Each structure stands twice: as C-alpha cells, then as structure tokens.
Amino acid sequence: MAYLEFRNIQLKFDERMIFSGFNLAIERHEKVLFCAPSGRGKTSLVKMLLGFVAPDRGEILVDGTKLTGITVNQIRSKISYVSQDADIPKGIVRDVFEEVFKFEANRHLSYNVERLQNYWLDAMSLPKDTLEKNVDTLSGGERQRLALILGILLDRDIWVLDEITTGLDLELKTKMVDLVLGYDKTILVVSHDDIYKNQGLREVSW
C-alpha cells in the first residue's frame, strides 16, 4: 500500500469539474512535483489532503488511515504545510517560535533557540536580528523563509510546499530547494518554478 493515496477523487467548484476519477499513489519519502497548468487544482489537491477542502467523491488515505472528520487532526499532525502566503502567527519572531513548540503536539520536539539564531537564519540568508523583529514588519520573502524553517523544525513526516519560491531571487531559490530536497521526507511540491526541474522529483501533471 502506498503511503499517500488519492482514490477516484471528484471535485467541482461552481459547476466546473476540477477532478474526475483522479487517482494518485505516493510512496513514503517520495518527492513529487505537481506541475499542472494554473486553475487545474494543484492547491485544491493539497488542501484536500489537509482536510480543508472535501472532495465530492472519492477518498484520501495517509499511511493506511482514511481521511475523515474524525481522523483529520491525526493526519494533519503528520504534515508540515508551507504556502506562498507564509501564514505564521503575529508577534515577535522569537516569541512566535517558542510558543509553537509549547503546543502539546510539539512538546516532544527538541527546540534550540541558539541553533535557530546561529544556523537557521544564516542557512536561509536572514539577518541575525530577525528573531527580535515583529512578523508584521518582515517582507513576504522573509516570512516565507521563516515559515519554511518552522516547517522543517516541526519534523513532520510529510512536507507540502505550495509555491514557496515565489518572489525570491535565483540564489535564494536554489539555496532553499537544495536544503529542502536534502531531507528524507515525503515531499509534495506545488510550483510553476523551473528551479525544481531535473532535481529528481517525480513530475505529476493532469
């Protein structure tokens, strides 16, 4: 059995068919690039995996567990979702990170603010004083990189990366992609960016 499965998915928005009889199986630790044209449901597909969008027909399974209203929180706990909107909590960056790791679901994780300061900020080309800034004062690109750091540190089994290189220069894109794809995780990438080409990802289009 595959690690992630979309079985016979049907989804319509405003009478427009987005998916009809869609099937996809993804193995554990596989890296997949969704490269369908705009408007064909790439983001809808990952939002179905997260339980934010319900298919009209079909089922989604994660590690053998069917996604339902009862299992959705269990399945979300396996997923780090980073989007181009970089939706991270408001407040001082240092406090935001510390608060996230106080959540019951994250208390078992090792969080080291010194490593965040001395390694991760440099790895993502962020200024040393970033931790003392308010999230609202950061640029979109800075928030994207912080959201990605947070997603990595949460150490979930599945990473869903939705247009995370949007608005970044080529050097930063290359740095982020090289870093992310070096991890042995199940990684789903939604992107129009050619930076992911020839990186060993399985390309899925429809």
XYZ file of N, CA and C in Angstrom, residues 10-162:
459
model
N -13.300 13.159 -7.090
C -14.082 14.090 -7.910
C -14.266 15.371 -7.116
N -14.046 16.510 -7.791
C -14.207 17.807 -7.132
C -14.704 18.817 -8.147
N -15.774 19.527 -7.783
C -16.312 20.589 -8.634
C -16.373 21.889 -7.850
N -16.083 23.003 -8.537
C -16.282 24.332 -7.986
C -17.190 25.095 -8.944
N -18.324 25.584 -8.429
C -19.242 26.371 -9.260
C -19.558 25.659 -10.575
N -19.874 24.384 -10.449
C -20.241 23.541 -11.600
C -19.081 23.271 -12.547
N -17.880 23.737 -12.228
C -16.713 23.425 -13.064
C -15.988 22.224 -12.478
N -15.808 21.196 -13.290
C -15.161 19.984 -12.827
C -13.647 20.212 -12.728
N -13.112 20.041 -11.520
C -11.669 20.179 -11.297
C -10.998 18.816 -11.391
N -11.571 17.830 -10.719
C -11.061 16.457 -10.782
C -12.228 15.504 -11.043
N -11.987 14.505 -11.860
C -12.973 13.467 -12.108
C -12.252 12.137 -12.222
N -12.483 11.248 -11.263
C -11.819 9.952 -11.277
C -10.312 10.059 -11.129
N -9.864 11.027 -10.323
C -8.417 11.253 -10.154
C -7.838 10.255 -9.159
N -6.747 9.594 -9.568
C -6.052 8.636 -8.712
C -4.563 8.955 -8.681
N -3.994 8.888 -7.489
C -2.558 9.120 -7.344
C -2.060 8.377 -6.106
N -0.967 7.647 -6.277
C -0.328 6.942 -5.165
C 1.092 7.469 -5.003
N 1.476 7.799 -3.776
C 2.792 8.352 -3.474
C 3.433 7.498 -2.387
N 4.655 7.083 -2.630
C 5.353 6.231 -1.668
C 5.984 7.070 -0.559
N 6.241 6.436 0.561
C 6.928 7.109 1.666
C 8.297 7.616 1.200
N 8.617 8.843 1.544
C 9.873 9.523 1.234
C 10.025 9.864 -0.256
N 8.945 9.686 -1.020
C 8.987 10.108 -2.412
C 8.843 11.622 -2.486
N 9.474 12.212 -3.489
C 9.392 13.660 -3.716
C 8.668 13.886 -5.037
N 7.562 14.639 -4.964
C 6.661 14.773 -6.106
C 6.437 16.244 -6.423
N 6.490 16.566 -7.705
C 6.216 17.923 -8.175
C 4.899 17.926 -8.926
N 3.917 18.696 -8.429
C 2.655 18.873 -9.132
C 2.842 20.013 -10.130
N 2.725 19.693 -11.401
C 3.065 20.701 -12.413
C 1.942 20.878 -13.441
N 0.701 20.762 -12.995
C -0.441 21.023 -13.874
C -0.566 22.526 -14.136
N -1.219 22.917 -15.225
C -1.399 24.347 -15.521
C -2.206 25.058 -14.436
N -2.144 26.389 -14.444
C -2.910 27.191 -13.495
C -4.397 26.888 -13.633
N -5.082 26.853 -12.479
C -6.510 26.616 -12.478
C -6.921 25.163 -12.555
N -5.957 24.247 -12.542
C -6.275 22.825 -12.658
C -6.327 22.105 -11.309
N -6.208 22.837 -10.205
C -6.490 22.227 -8.915
C -5.299 21.753 -8.108
N -4.112 22.275 -8.388
C -2.924 21.821 -7.639
C -3.057 22.148 -6.153
N -3.402 23.396 -5.856
C -3.560 23.778 -4.452
C -4.784 23.097 -3.842
N -5.833 22.924 -4.618
C -7.009 22.209 -4.111
C -6.646 20.785 -3.710
N -5.761 20.161 -4.452
C -5.358 18.788 -4.157
C -4.689 18.702 -2.791
N -3.751 19.615 -2.507
C -3.079 19.549 -1.208
C -4.010 19.997 -0.090
N -4.952 20.881 -0.387
C -5.920 21.280 0.640
C -6.886 20.146 0.964
N -7.141 19.277 -0.014
C -7.923 18.077 0.279
C -7.144 17.156 1.202
N -5.849 17.028 0.977
C -5.011 16.200 1.843
C -5.030 16.708 3.280
N -5.095 18.011 3.451
C -5.115 18.621 4.776
C -6.522 18.671 5.384
N -7.519 18.305 4.609
C -8.880 18.329 5.118
C -9.538 19.690 5.081
N -8.940 20.643 4.378
C -9.526 21.978 4.266
C -10.560 22.052 3.140
N -10.442 21.138 2.189
C -11.395 21.020 1.088
C -11.842 19.564 1.042
N -13.151 19.336 0.958
C -13.680 17.970 0.920
C -14.022 17.596 -0.520
N -13.536 16.465 -1.008
C -13.916 16.040 -2.361
C -15.398 15.683 -2.419
N -15.990 15.849 -3.577
C -17.389 15.461 -3.763
C -17.535 13.941 -3.780
N -16.472 13.268 -4.203
C -16.491 11.820 -4.257
C -15.050 11.322 -4.137
N -14.883 10.099 -3.650
C -13.554 9.506 -3.530
C -13.043 9.574 -2.110
N -11.835 9.093 -1.929
C -11.256 9.062 -0.590
C -9.752 9.297 -0.640
N -9.232 9.766 0.491
C -7.803 10.042 0.646
C -7.314 9.242 1.837
N -6.187 8.559 1.665
C -5.610 7.765 2.741
C -4.175 8.200 2.998
N -3.807 8.267 4.263
C -2.444 8.582 4.670
C -1.954 7.464 5.574
N -0.941 6.751 5.126
C -0.391 5.629 5.885
C -1.491 4.649 6.287
N -2.411 4.403 5.357
C -3.478 3.438 5.582
C -4.692 3.971 6.301
N -4.647 5.214 6.792
C -5.775 5.812 7.515
C -6.590 6.693 6.575
N -7.876 6.427 6.500
C -8.748 7.227 5.642
C -9.009 8.586 6.271
N -8.896 9.631 5.469
C -9.156 10.987 5.937
C -10.651 11.174 6.140
N -11.043 11.459 7.387
C -12.438 11.729 7.736
C -12.463 12.874 8.748
N -13.640 13.278 9.127
C -13.762 14.303 10.162
C -13.159 13.854 11.477
N -13.157 12.554 11.706
C -12.605 12.020 12.950
C -11.084 11.938 12.911
N -10.531 11.600 11.744
C -9.078 11.381 11.644
C -8.305 12.604 11.156
N -8.988 13.691 10.805
C -8.313 14.816 10.150
C -7.191 15.403 11.012
N -7.401 15.549 12.315
C -6.357 16.124 13.160
C -5.160 15.181 13.279
N -5.429 13.887 13.328
C -4.350 12.894 13.357
C -3.500 12.992 12.094
N -4.156 13.142 10.954
C -3.438 13.229 9.684
C -2.701 14.563 9.559
N -3.343 15.657 9.980
C -2.660 16.962 9.917
C -1.395 16.974 10.770
N -1.390 16.196 11.848
C -0.210 16.167 12.725
C 0.995 15.536 12.050
N 0.784 14.901 10.898
C 1.877 14.303 10.137
C 2.423 15.244 9.064
N 1.773 16.415 8.901
C 2.050 17.264 7.744
C 2.552 18.643 8.154
N 3.631 19.088 7.511
C 4.053 20.489 7.566
C 3.635 21.145 6.255
N 2.789 22.173 6.356
C 2.300 22.866 5.165
C 2.877 24.270 5.140
N 3.610 24.573 4.076
C 4.188 25.907 3.903
C 3.685 26.452 2.574
N 3.023 27.611 2.618
C 2.461 28.192 1.403
C 3.141 29.514 1.075
N 2.848 30.030 -0.115
C 3.427 31.301 -0.523
C 2.921 32.434 0.360
N 1.779 32.241 1.029
C 1.239 33.273 1.917
C 1.985 33.337 3.239
N 2.774 32.284 3.543
C 3.580 32.243 4.770
C 2.765 32.681 5.979
N 1.688 31.981 6.203
C 0.748 32.338 7.271
C 1.289 31.870 8.625
N 2.121 32.703 9.244
C 2.647 32.382 10.570
C 2.054 33.370 11.573
N 1.970 32.986 12.848
C 1.325 33.850 13.845
C 1.972 35.226 13.950
N 1.210 36.190 14.396
C 1.717 37.543 14.597
C 2.488 37.619 15.912
N 3.385 38.595 15.982
C 4.163 38.801 17.193
C 5.639 38.860 16.903
N 6.453 38.943 17.955
C 7.904 38.930 17.811
C 8.339 37.528 17.405
N 9.214 37.433 16.426
C 9.581 36.142 15.836
C 10.051 35.151 16.905
N 10.919 35.595 17.809
C 11.423 34.707 18.860
C 10.263 34.122 19.677
N 9.303 34.963 20.043
C 8.164 34.517 20.849
C 7.264 33.575 20.066
N 7.095 33.862 18.780
C 6.242 33.019 17.930
C 6.793 31.598 17.877
N 8.090 31.471 17.647
C 8.704 30.142 17.573
C 8.587 29.420 18.912
N 8.881 30.116 19.992
C 8.814 29.477 21.303
C 7.398 29.011 21.628
N 6.396 29.809 21.239
C 5.010 29.451 21.520
C 4.590 28.203 20.749
N 5.007 28.110 19.491
C 4.649 26.950 18.675
C 5.167 25.658 19.307
N 6.361 25.701 19.878
C 6.940 24.490 20.465
C 6.439 24.219 21.882
N 5.572 25.090 22.386
C 4.899 24.819 23.656
C 3.583 24.073 23.458
N 3.100 24.024 22.202
C 1.870 23.291 21.926
C 2.053 21.832 22.315
N 0.996 21.243 22.832
C 1.088 19.860 23.308
C 1.615 18.917 22.231
N 1.184 19.110 20.998
C 1.594 18.219 19.911
C 3.074 18.345 19.567
N 3.707 19.454 20.017
C 5.103 19.702 19.641
C 6.082 19.613 20.810
N 5.574 19.333 22.011
C 6.440 19.375 23.199
C 7.531 18.309 23.187
N 7.322 17.253 22.417
C 8.327 16.181 22.372
C 9.519 16.556 21.496
N 9.399 17.646 20.749
C 10.462 18.040 19.825
C 11.540 18.853 20.540
N 12.748 18.716 20.049
C 13.856 19.491 20.603
C 13.909 20.855 19.903
N 13.797 21.922 20.681
C 13.861 23.271 20.116
C 14.993 24.032 20.781
N 15.895 24.544 19.961
C 17.078 25.226 20.467
C 17.164 26.603 19.810
N 16.886 27.652 20.583
C 16.866 28.998 20.014
C 18.249 29.427 19.549
N 19.290 28.923 20.206
C 20.654 29.275 19.788
C 20.959 28.710 18.395
N 20.502 27.475 18.138
C 20.716 26.894 16.804
C 19.889 27.649 15.770
N 18.693 28.059 16.143
C 17.882 28.870 15.238
C 18.621 30.157 14.894
N 19.193 30.789 15.909
C 19.900 32.057 15.724
C 21.188 31.879 14.924
N 21.949 30.833 15.274
C 23.302 30.713 14.729
C 23.412 29.864 13.468
N 22.395 29.028 13.205
C 22.463 28.194 11.995
C 21.350 28.515 10.993
N 20.100 28.431 11.456
C 18.996 28.508 10.519
C 18.849 29.871 9.855
N 19.073 30.943 10.601
C 18.952 32.264 9.980
C 19.989 32.426 8.874
N 21.188 31.964 9.135
C 22.240 32.034 8.116
C 21.917 31.115 6.939
N 21.421 29.912 7.239
C 21.089 28.956 6.181
C 20.041 29.510 5.225
N 19.162 30.360 5.744
C 18.098 30.944 4.929
C 18.380 32.399 4.546
N 19.625 32.839 4.757
C 20.029 34.202 4.385
C 19.136 35.262 5.020
N 18.863 35.076 6.314
C 18.072 36.049 7.073
C 18.990 36.805 8.027
N 18.721 38.094 8.266
C 19.562 38.889 9.171
C 19.587 38.308 10.581
N 20.681 38.536 11.288
C 20.852 37.992 12.638
C 19.813 38.526 13.618
N 19.299 39.734 13.369
C 18.334 40.313 14.307
C 16.887 39.956 13.976
N 16.682 38.997 13.068
C 15.328 38.629 12.652
C 14.471 38.180 13.826
N 15.052 37.478 14.785
C 14.272 36.951 15.912
C 13.658 38.058 16.761
N 14.242 39.245 16.717
C 13.744 40.347 17.546
C 12.734 41.214 16.805
N 12.456 40.901 15.555
C 11.536 41.709 14.757
C 10.101 41.213 14.908
N 9.172 42.121 14.632
C 7.767 41.748 14.599
C 7.453 41.143 13.232
N 6.698 40.056 13.222
C 6.355 39.385 11.970
C 5.751 40.361 10.961
N 4.949 41.308 11.428
C 4.277 42.255 10.540
C 5.257 43.165 9.794
N 6.477 43.319 10.294
C 7.453 44.211 9.660
C 8.309 43.495 8.622
N 8.171 42.186 8.513
C 9.010 41.413 7.604
C 8.449 41.435 6.184
N 9.331 41.256 5.229
C 8.890 41.143 3.841
C 8.252 39.778 3.612
N 7.537 39.646 2.498
C 6.927 38.358 2.176
C 7.953 37.254 2.052
N 9.108 37.575 1.439
C 10.168 36.577 1.288
C 10.754 36.151 2.621
N 10.896 37.096 3.545
C 11.411 36.753 4.876
C 10.426 35.865 5.628
N 9.143 36.180 5.520
C 8.136 35.337 6.176
C 8.110 33.942 5.572
N 8.260 33.861 4.251
C 8.307 32.551 3.595
C 9.437 31.699 4.169
N 10.603 32.306 4.307
C 11.763 31.537 4.782
C 11.601 31.140 6.248
N 11.011 32.018 7.060
C 10.744 31.663 8.456
C 9.722 30.523 8.539
N 8.696 30.588 7.693
C 7.696 29.518 7.682
C 8.328 28.194 7.288
N 9.272 28.239 6.361
C 9.953 27.012 5.950
C 10.829 26.473 7.079
N 11.554 27.355 7.775
C 12.344 26.921 8.933
C 11.442 26.248 9.956
N 10.319 26.877 10.241
C 9.385 26.322 11.219
C 8.883 24.956 10.763
N 8.554 24.840 9.478
C 8.100 23.569 8.942
C 9.147 22.477 9.077
N 10.416 22.819 8.849
C 11.499 21.843 8.980
C 11.665 21.421 10.442
N 11.653 22.408 11.338
C 11.873 22.113 12.759
C 10.738 21.280 13.362
N 9.542 21.371 12.817
C 8.425 20.574 13.326
C 8.579 19.087 12.988
N 9.458 18.789 12.028
C 9.899 17.413 11.762
C 8.730 16.463 11.480
N 7.758 16.934 10.699
C 6.639 16.069 10.324
C 7.058 15.103 9.213
N 6.287 14.055 9.029
C 6.621 13.032 8.034
C 6.433 13.525 6.604
N 5.454 14.418 6.416
C 5.079 14.886 5.081
C 5.242 16.392 5.011
N 5.913 16.863 3.966
C 6.040 18.310 3.741
C 5.270 18.671 2.491
N 4.398 19.654 2.616
C 3.657 20.186 1.476
C 4.118 21.617 1.259
N 4.735 21.863 0.134
C 5.348 23.160 -0.159
C 4.622 23.780 -1.356
N 3.845 24.815 -1.093
C 2.958 25.396 -2.098
C 3.489 26.750 -2.548
